[in-house]
Each structure stands twice: as C-alpha cells, then as structure tokens.
mmCIF file of C-alpha atoms in Angstrom:
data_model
loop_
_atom_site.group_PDB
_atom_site.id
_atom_site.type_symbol
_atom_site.label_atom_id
_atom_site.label_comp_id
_atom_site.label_asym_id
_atom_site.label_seq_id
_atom_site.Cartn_x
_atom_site.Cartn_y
_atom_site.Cartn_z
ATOM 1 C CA UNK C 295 27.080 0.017 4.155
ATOM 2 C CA UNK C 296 23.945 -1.717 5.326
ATOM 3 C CA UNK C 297 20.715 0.987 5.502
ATOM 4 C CA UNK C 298 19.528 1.599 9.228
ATOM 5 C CA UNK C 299 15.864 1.170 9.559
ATOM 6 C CA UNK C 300 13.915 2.770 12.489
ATOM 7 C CA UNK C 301 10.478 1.156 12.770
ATOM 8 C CA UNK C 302 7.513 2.456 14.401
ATOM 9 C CA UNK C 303 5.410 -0.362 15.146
ATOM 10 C CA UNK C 304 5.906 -4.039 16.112
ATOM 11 C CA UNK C 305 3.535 -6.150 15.329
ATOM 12 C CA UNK C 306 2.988 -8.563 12.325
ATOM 13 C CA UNK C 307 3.759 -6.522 9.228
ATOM 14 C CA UNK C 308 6.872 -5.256 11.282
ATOM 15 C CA UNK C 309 7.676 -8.726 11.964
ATOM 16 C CA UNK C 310 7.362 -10.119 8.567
ATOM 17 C CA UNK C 311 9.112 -6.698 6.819
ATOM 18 C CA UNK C 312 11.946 -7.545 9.188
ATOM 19 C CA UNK C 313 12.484 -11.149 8.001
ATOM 20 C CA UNK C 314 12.866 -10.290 4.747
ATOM 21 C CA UNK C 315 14.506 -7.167 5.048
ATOM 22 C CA UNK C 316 17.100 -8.324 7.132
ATOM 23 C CA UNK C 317 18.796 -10.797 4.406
ATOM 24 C CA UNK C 318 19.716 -7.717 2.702
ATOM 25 C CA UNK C 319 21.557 -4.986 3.195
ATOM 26 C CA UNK C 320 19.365 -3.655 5.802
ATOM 27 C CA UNK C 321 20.191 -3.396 9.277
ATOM 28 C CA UNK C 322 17.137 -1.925 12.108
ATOM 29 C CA UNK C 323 18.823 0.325 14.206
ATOM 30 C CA UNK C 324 15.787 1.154 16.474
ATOM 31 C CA UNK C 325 11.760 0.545 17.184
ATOM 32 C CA UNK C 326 9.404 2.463 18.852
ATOM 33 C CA UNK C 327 6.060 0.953 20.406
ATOM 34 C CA UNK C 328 3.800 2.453 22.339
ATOM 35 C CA UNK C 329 3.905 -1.012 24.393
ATOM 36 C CA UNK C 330 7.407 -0.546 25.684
ATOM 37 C CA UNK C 331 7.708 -4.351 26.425
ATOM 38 C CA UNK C 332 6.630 -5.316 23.321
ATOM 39 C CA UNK C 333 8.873 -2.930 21.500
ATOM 40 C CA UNK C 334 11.929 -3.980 23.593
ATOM 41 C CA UNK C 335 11.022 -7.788 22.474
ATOM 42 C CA UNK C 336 11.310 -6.949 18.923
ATOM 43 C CA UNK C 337 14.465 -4.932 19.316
ATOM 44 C CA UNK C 338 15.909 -8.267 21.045
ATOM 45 C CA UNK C 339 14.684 -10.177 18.456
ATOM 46 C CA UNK C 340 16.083 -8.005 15.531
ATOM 47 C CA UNK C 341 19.420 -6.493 17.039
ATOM 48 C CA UNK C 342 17.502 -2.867 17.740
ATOM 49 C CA UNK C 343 17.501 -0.302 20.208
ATOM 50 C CA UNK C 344 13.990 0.103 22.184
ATOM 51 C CA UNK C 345 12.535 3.481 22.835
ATOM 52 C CA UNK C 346 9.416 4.651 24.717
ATOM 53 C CA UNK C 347 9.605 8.072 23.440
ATOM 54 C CA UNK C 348 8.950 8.944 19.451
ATOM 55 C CA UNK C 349 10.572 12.276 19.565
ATOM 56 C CA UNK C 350 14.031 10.391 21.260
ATOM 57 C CA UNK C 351 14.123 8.488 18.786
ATOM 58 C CA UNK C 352 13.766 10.469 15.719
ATOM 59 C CA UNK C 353 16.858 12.661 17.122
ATOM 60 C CA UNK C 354 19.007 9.394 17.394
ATOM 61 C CA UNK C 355 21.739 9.861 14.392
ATOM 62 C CA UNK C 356 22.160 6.104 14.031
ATOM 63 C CA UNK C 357 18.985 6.212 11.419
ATOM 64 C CA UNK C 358 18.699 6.803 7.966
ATOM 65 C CA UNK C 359 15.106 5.823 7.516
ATOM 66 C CA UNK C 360 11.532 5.398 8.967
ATOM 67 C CA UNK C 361 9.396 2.669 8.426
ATOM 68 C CA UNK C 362 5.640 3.132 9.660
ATOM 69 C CA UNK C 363 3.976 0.131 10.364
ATOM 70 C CA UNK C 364 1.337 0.662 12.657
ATOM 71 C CA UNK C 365 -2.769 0.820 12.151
ATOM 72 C CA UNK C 366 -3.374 3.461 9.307
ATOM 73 C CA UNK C 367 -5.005 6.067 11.554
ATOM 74 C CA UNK C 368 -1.607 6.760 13.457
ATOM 75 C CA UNK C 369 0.251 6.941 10.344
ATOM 76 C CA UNK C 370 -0.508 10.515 10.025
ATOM 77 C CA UNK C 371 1.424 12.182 12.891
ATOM 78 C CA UNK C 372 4.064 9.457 13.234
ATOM 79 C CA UNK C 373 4.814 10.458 9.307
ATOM 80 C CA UNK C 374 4.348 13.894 10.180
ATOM 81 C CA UNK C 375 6.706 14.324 12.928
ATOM 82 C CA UNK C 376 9.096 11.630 11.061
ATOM 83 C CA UNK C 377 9.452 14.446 8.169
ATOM 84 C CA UNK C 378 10.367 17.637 10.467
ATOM 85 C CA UNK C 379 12.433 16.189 12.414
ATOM 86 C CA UNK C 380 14.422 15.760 9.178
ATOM 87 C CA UNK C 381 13.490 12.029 8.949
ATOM 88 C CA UNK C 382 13.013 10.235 5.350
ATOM 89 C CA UNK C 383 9.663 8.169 5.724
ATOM 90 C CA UNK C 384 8.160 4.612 4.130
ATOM 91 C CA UNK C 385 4.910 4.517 5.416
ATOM 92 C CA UNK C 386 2.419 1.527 5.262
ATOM 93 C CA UNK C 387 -0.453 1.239 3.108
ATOM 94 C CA UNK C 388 -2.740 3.192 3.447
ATOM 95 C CA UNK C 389 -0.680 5.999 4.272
ATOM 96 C CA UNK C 390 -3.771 7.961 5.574
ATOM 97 C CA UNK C 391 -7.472 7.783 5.586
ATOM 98 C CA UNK C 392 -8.335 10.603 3.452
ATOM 99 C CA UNK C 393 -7.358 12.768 0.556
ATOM 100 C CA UNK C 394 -6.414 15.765 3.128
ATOM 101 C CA UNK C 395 -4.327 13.865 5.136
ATOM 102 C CA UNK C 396 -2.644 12.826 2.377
ATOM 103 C CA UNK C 397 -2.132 15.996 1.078
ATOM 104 C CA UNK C 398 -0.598 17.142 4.365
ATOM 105 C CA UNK C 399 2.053 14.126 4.058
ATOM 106 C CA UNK C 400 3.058 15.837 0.620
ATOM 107 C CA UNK C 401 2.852 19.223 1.759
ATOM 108 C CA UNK C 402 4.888 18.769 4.561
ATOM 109 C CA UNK C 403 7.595 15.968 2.298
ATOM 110 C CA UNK C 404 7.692 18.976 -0.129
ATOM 111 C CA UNK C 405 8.377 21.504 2.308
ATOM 112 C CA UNK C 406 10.785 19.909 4.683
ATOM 113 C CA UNK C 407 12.812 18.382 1.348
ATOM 114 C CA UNK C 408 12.424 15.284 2.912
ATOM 115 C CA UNK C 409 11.601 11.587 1.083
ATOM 116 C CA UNK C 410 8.102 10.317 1.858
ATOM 117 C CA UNK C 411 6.208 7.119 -0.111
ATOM 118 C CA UNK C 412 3.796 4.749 0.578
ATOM 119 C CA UNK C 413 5.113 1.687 1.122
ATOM 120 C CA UNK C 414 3.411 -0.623 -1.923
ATOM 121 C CA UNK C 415 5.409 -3.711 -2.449
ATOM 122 C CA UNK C 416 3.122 -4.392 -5.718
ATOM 123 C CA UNK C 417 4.597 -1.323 -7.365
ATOM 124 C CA UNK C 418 8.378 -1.890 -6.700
ATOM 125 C CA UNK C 419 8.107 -5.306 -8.015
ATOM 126 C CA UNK C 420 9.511 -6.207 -11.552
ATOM 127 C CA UNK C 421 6.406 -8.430 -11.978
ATOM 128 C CA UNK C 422 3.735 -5.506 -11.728
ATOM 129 C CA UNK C 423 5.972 -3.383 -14.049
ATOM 130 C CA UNK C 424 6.034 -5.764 -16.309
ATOM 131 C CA UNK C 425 2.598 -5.715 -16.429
ATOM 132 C CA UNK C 426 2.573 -2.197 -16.860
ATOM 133 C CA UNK C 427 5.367 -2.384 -20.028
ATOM 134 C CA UNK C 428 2.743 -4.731 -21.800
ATOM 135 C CA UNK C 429 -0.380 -2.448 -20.814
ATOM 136 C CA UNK C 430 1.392 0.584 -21.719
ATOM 137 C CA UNK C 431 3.415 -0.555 -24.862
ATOM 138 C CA UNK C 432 0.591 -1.421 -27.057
ATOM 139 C CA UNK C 433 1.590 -5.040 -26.857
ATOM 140 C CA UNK C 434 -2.017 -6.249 -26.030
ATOM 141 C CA UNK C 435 -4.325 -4.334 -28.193
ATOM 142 C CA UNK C 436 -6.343 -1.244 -26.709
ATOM 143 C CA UNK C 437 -7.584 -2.363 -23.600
ATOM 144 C CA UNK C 438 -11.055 -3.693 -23.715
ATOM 145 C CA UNK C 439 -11.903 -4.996 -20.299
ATOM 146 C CA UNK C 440 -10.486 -5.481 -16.641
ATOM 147 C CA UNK C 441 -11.272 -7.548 -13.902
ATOM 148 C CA UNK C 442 -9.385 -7.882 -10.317
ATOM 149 C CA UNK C 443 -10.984 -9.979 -7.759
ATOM 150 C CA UNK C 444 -9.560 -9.793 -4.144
ATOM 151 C CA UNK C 445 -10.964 -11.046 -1.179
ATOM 152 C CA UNK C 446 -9.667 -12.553 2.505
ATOM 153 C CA UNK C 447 -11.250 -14.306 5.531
ATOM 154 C CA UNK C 448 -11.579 -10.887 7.637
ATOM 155 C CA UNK C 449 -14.719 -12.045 9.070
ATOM 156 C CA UNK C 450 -13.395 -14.503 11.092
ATOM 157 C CA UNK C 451 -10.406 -12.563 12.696
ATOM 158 C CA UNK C 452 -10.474 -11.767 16.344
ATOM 159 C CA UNK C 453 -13.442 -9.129 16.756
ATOM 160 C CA UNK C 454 -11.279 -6.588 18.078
ATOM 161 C CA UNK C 455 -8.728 -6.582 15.209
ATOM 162 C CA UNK C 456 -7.982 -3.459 13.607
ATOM 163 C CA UNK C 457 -9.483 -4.864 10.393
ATOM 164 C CA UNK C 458 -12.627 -5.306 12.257
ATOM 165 C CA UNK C 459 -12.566 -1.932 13.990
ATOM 166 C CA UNK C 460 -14.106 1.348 12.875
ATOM 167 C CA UNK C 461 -12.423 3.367 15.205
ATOM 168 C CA UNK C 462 -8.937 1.780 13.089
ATOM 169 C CA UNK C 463 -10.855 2.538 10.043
ATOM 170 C CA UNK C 464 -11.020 -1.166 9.367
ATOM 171 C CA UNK C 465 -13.163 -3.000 6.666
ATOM 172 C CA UNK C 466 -12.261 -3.722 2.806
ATOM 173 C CA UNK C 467 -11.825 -1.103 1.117
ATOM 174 C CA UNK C 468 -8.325 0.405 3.106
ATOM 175 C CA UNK C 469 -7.326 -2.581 3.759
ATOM 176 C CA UNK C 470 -7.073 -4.754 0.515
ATOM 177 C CA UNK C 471 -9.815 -2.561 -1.900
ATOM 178 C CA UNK C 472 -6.326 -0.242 -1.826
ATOM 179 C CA UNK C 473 -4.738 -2.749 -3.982
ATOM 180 C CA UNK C 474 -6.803 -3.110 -7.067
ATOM 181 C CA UNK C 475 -7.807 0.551 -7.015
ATOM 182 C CA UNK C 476 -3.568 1.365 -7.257
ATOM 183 C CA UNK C 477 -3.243 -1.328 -10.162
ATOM 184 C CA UNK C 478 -5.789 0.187 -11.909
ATOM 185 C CA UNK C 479 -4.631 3.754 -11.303
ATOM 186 C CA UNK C 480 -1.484 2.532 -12.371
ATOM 187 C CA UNK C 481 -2.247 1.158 -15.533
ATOM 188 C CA UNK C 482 -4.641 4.045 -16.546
ATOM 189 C CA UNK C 483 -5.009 6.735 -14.093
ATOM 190 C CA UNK C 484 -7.731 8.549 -12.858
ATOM 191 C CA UNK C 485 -10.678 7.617 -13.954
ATOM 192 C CA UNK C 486 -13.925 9.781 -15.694
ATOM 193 C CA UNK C 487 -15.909 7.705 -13.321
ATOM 194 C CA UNK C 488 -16.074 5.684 -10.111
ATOM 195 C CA UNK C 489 -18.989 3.583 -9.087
ATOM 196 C CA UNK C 490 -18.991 1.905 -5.919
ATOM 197 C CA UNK C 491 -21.634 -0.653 -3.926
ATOM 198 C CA UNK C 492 -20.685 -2.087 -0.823
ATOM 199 C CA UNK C 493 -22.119 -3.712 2.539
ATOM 200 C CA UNK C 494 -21.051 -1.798 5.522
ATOM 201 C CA UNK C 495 -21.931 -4.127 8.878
ATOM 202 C CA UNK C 496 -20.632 -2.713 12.416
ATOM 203 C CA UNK C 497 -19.521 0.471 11.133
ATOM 204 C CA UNK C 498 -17.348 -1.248 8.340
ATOM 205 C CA UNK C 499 -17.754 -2.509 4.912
ATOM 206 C CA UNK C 500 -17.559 -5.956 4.423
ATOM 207 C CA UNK C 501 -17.306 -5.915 0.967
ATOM 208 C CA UNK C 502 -17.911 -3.693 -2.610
ATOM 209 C CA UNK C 503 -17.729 -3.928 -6.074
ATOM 210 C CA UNK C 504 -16.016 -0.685 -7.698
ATOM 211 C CA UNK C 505 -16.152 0.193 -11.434
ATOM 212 C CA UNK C 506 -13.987 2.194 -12.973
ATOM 213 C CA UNK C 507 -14.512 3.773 -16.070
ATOM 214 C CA UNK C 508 -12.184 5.289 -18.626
ATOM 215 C CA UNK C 509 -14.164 6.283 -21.667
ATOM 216 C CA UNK C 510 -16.034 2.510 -23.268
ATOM 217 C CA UNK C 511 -13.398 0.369 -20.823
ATOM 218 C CA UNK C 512 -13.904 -0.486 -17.473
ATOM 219 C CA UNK C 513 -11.989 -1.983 -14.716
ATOM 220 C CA UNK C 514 -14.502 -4.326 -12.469
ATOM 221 C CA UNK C 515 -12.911 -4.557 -8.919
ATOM 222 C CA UNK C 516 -14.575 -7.077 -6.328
ATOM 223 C CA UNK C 517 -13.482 -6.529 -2.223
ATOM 224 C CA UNK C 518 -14.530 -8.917 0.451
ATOM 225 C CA UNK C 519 -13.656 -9.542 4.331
ATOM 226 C CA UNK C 520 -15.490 -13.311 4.091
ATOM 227 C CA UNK C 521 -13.654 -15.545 1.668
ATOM 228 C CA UNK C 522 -9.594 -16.306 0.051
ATOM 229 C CA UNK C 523 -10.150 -15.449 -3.853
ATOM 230 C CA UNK C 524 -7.785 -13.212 -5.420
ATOM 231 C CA UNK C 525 -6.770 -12.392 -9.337
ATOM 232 C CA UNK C 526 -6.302 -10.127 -12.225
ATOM 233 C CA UNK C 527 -7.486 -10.205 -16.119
ATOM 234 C CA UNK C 528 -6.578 -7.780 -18.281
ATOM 235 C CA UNK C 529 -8.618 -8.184 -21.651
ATOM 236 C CA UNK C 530 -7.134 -6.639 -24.310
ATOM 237 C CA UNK C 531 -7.456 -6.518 -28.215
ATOM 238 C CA UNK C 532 -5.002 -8.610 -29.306
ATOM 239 C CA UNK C 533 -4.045 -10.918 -26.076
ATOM 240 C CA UNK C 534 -5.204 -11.459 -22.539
ATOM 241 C CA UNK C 535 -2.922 -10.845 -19.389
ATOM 242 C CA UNK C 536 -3.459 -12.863 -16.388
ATOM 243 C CA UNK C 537 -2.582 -13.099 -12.354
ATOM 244 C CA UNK C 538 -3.297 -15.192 -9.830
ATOM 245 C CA UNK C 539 -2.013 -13.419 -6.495
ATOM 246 C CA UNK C 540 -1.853 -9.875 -8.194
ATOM 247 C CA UNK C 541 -0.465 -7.954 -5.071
ATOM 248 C CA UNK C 542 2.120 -9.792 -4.336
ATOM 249 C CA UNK C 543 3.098 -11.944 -7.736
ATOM 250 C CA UNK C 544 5.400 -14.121 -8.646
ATOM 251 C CA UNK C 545 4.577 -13.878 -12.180
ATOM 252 C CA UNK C 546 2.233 -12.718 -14.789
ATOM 253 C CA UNK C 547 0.924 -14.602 -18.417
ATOM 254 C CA UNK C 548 0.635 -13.127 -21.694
ATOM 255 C CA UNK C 549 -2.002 -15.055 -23.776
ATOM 256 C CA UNK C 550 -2.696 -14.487 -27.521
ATOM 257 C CA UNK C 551 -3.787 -17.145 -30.450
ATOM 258 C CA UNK C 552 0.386 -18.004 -31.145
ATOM 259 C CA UNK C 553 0.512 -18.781 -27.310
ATOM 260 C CA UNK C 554 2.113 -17.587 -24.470
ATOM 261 C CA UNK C 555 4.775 -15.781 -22.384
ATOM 262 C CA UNK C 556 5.418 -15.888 -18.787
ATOM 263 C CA UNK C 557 7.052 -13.487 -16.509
ATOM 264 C CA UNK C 558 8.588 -14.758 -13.464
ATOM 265 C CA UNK C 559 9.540 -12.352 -10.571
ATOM 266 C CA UNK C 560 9.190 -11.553 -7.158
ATOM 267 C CA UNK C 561 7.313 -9.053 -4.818
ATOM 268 C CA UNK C 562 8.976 -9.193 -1.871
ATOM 269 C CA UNK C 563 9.299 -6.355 1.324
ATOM 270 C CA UNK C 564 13.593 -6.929 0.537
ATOM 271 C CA UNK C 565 12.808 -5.382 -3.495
ATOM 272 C CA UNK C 566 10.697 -2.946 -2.042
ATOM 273 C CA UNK C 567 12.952 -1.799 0.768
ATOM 274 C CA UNK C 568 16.079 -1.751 -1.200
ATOM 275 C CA UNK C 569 14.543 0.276 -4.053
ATOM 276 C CA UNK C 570 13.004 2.744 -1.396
ATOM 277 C CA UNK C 571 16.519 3.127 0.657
ATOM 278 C CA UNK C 572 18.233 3.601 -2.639
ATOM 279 C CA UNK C 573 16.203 7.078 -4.075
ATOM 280 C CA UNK C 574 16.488 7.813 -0.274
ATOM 281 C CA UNK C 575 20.771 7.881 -0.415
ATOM 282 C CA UNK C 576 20.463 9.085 -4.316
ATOM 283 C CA UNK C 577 18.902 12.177 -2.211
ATOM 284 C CA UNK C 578 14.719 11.977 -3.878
ATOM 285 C CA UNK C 579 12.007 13.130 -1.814
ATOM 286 C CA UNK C 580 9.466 11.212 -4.196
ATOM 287 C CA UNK C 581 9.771 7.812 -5.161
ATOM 288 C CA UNK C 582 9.718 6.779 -8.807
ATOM 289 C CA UNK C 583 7.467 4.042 -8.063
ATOM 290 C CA UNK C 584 5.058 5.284 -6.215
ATOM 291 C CA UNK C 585 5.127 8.914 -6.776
ATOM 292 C CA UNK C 586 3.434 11.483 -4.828
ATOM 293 C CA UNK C 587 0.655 12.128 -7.241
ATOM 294 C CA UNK C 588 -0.895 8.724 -7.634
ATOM 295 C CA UNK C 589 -1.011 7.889 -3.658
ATOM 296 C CA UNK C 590 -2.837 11.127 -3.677
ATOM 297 C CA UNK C 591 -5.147 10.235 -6.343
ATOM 298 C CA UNK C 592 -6.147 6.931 -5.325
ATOM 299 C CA UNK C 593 -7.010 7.782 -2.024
ATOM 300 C CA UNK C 594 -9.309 10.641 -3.445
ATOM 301 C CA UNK C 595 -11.086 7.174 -5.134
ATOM 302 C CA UNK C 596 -11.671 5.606 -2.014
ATOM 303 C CA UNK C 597 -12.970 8.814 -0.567
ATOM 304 C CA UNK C 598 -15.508 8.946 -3.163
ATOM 305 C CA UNK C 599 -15.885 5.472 -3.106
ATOM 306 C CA UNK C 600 -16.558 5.504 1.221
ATOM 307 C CA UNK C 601 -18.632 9.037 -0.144
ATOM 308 C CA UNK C 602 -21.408 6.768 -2.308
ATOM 309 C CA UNK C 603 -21.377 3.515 0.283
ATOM 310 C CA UNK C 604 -22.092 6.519 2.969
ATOM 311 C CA UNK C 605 -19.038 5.397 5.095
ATOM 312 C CA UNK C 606 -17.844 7.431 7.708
ATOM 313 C CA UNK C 607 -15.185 6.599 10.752
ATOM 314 C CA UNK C 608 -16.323 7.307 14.675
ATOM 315 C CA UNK C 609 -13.087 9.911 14.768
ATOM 316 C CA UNK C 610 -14.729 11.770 11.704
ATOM 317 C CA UNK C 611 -18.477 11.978 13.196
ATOM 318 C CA UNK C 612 -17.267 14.096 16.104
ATOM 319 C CA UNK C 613 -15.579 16.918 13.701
#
C-alpha cells in the first residue's frame, strides 16, 4: 500500500521531492499553501487534494505523513501543530532556527509519541553511510585532517528570495553551512571547539569558514552564497576518502598506496522518503538516521557559530 504524503508547501523543493517520490510507493494525498491557487495547481499536478486551512487538513484521515517544505522559519508551528494533532512529521532542513526551537520539536515528538526528523537526504543515503563505515571502522587510519568545501551562486538569485532574506533567516550558514556541519557531526560528534568567521552583508552572511576541533584533528568547512564549488576530503592515516558533490553523492573513493575502491550509490528524496515512511509504519518516533540528538546538536553549532559572526534575525531583535 502506497504511503500518503500531505505536504505543506509548494514550491520548488515540493516540486522536485514530488518527482522523485512519486516513482515509488508514495502517493500525496493532500497540500496545503498559504497561496490557495498555487496549492490547488500542485494538487492538479500531483493527484492531491487542495486545502486553505492547516488545521482541515491535518484532521483529514486519508494521511499518514507530513512533509514540511516551506521557508525554515514556518517550520516551527507547521511541525508543531503537525505533531498534536497526532500527525508523524519530515520536516525540511533546517528544521528550525535555533537550538530552543528545536528542542520544542523533540519535546513535543516525545510527548505526543509521535515520529518527527529532519528531512536530510545525505544521511539516508547508502553513499554517506558508507562513508561513515570507513570513518568509523578504523579502515583509514585515525583521522588526521578534514576538509568540506561547499559553496552556490546565492548572490545572484532574485533579491527577494528567501535565501537572500533576513526576515527568512536566509544566508549560508542554514542554508547549505547545515550540510558540512551534519557530516562532520556525523562522523565525530560534537566537537571541543567551534570557530567560526564569516561576512554578513544585508543582514545575512554571505559566507564563513568553520573549524571544528576534536582534540589535534580538525574539520575545515568553507560556506559561500557567490560561487558553484563543492567537496569532501577526509585525510586519514592510512588512506584518503574523497567526494565531489558530498550532499547529495553518487559515490565516494577510498585512496591508499595499493589503490583504490569506489562506492557507487545514490542520494535521492525516493531513498530518503521510503526509509522515513518505513520507521514511521514500523511505529518509531525517532529516526535511525537522523536521530533526535544530533539535529539538536548541530543546530546548537550554528547557534554558536551565528553567536561569534554576531548574527541575529529581524524576528529575534524585537524579543
């Protein structure tokens, strides 16, 4: 039996989530926008119901799921009200903009015994986990140095994109500095350090370099808005582990003096949505993949991270 998707947001991460998803055993059942024409052109489009009213459709029974794909400052309450109305939740990255509003996403997945994750498609893909096996295993040597490099054309967007947008929380760091700070976190947890230096212009930042430090190793992680660069090398004693597109990889190479191995996979919104909609009908409320914990935890690094470049939001001056 397909899973039944309700999606809150239309725009293009909804659109491109629904592509994928919908080669699979996915069906979406319904979509709420707060543009009710828009929202009704993306049910047309993807067989869905239409609603103007959240709370309408979070009683509809014809859902087993909620995907949140709207700006990251909304995510909050549309999660929120997602969970007590008995809803399980897959909410787009970032889930939140800071370590308390995280923390009220757990608290309130923990007390309505209801399934809430972030939705990172790096961290249900085989490739990344892979990654992880040979990190974790021993297989390259203690780990001697890191280096992740990820960077995008922001800059020339429309100015009134949400990336752009400090009332959206736009700029770098929430929007792709999220990436390398979870691989990291991944690979080695929280760290007994964090550097950061960044460039905030128009109430965002543009770009930052954040260090990482776990005891003598670091992990060296370069954000940008103004060019297309992006990959990973993991130095380690005995071999060298490299990516080109590291968020969203297709495979990963394992370098030593006797040669090399390559891992082919995917990372794909159809892995991710399949693995999330399974620990949803196995009945978890916290996703092996992503658990609770280390979304928590890496948004308490950005925090610190936004505390040092002295970034702060229009929405948070005027508490």
């Amino acid at each position: 039996m397909k899973f039944r998707w309700g999606y809150v947001g239309n725009g293009n991460i909804a659109k491109s989530t629904a592509r994928s998803i919908l080669r699979g055993e996915h069906t979406i059942s319904a979509v709420y926008g707060r543009n009710k024409a828009k929202a009704e052109s993306f049910a047309k489009a993807h067989g869905a119901k239409a609603y103007g009213d959240y709370d309408e459709m979070l009683a509809a029974q014809d859902i087993d799921g909620i995907y949140i794909a709207t700006p990251h400052t909304a995510h909050l309450d549309y999660a929120l009200r997602a969970m007590k109305a008995g809803k399980p939740v897959l909410c787009e990255k970032p889930v939140a903009v800071c370590e308390s509003e995280v923390q009220a996403l757990i608290d309130t997945s923990n007390d309505c015994n209801v399934y809430f994750c972030e939705a990172m498609w790096t961290w249900f893909s085989d490739v990344a986990l892979t990654v992880k096996k040979w990190v974790l295993s021993g297989e390259i040597g203690g780990v001697k140095n890191v280096v992740i490099n990820y960077a995008f054309p922001g800059l020339m967007m429309s100015k009134n994109s949400r990336v752009l947008t400090p009332s959206t929380a736009g700029g770098a760091l929430l929007d792709i500095g999220i990436y390398p700070i979870t691989y990291c976190y991944n690979l080695f947890g929280y760290p007994d350090k964090i550097e950061c230096d960044g460039v905030i212009k128009n109430g965002i930042d543009v770009k930052e370099t954040v260090v990482l430090h776990y005891g003598e190793m670091k992990c060296t992680l370069n954000m940008a808005l103004d060019i297309l660069k992006e990959n990973c090398v993991i130095e380690g004693e005995n071999c060298k582990i490299t990516m080109g597109f590291f968020h969203m990889a297709s495979k990963a190479t394992l370098k030593n003096k006797d040669g090399k191995k390559v891992y082919k996979g995917t990372t794909d919104y159809l892995t991710e949505f399949s693995r999330a909609a399974d620990e949803i009908r196995s009945g978890k409320t916290e996703s092996d993949y992503i658990p609770h914990k280390a979304t928590l935890e890496c948004m308490r690094i950005m925090d610190e991270c936004r505390r040092q470049m002295n970034l702060v939001y229009p929405f948070e001056e005027k508490k």
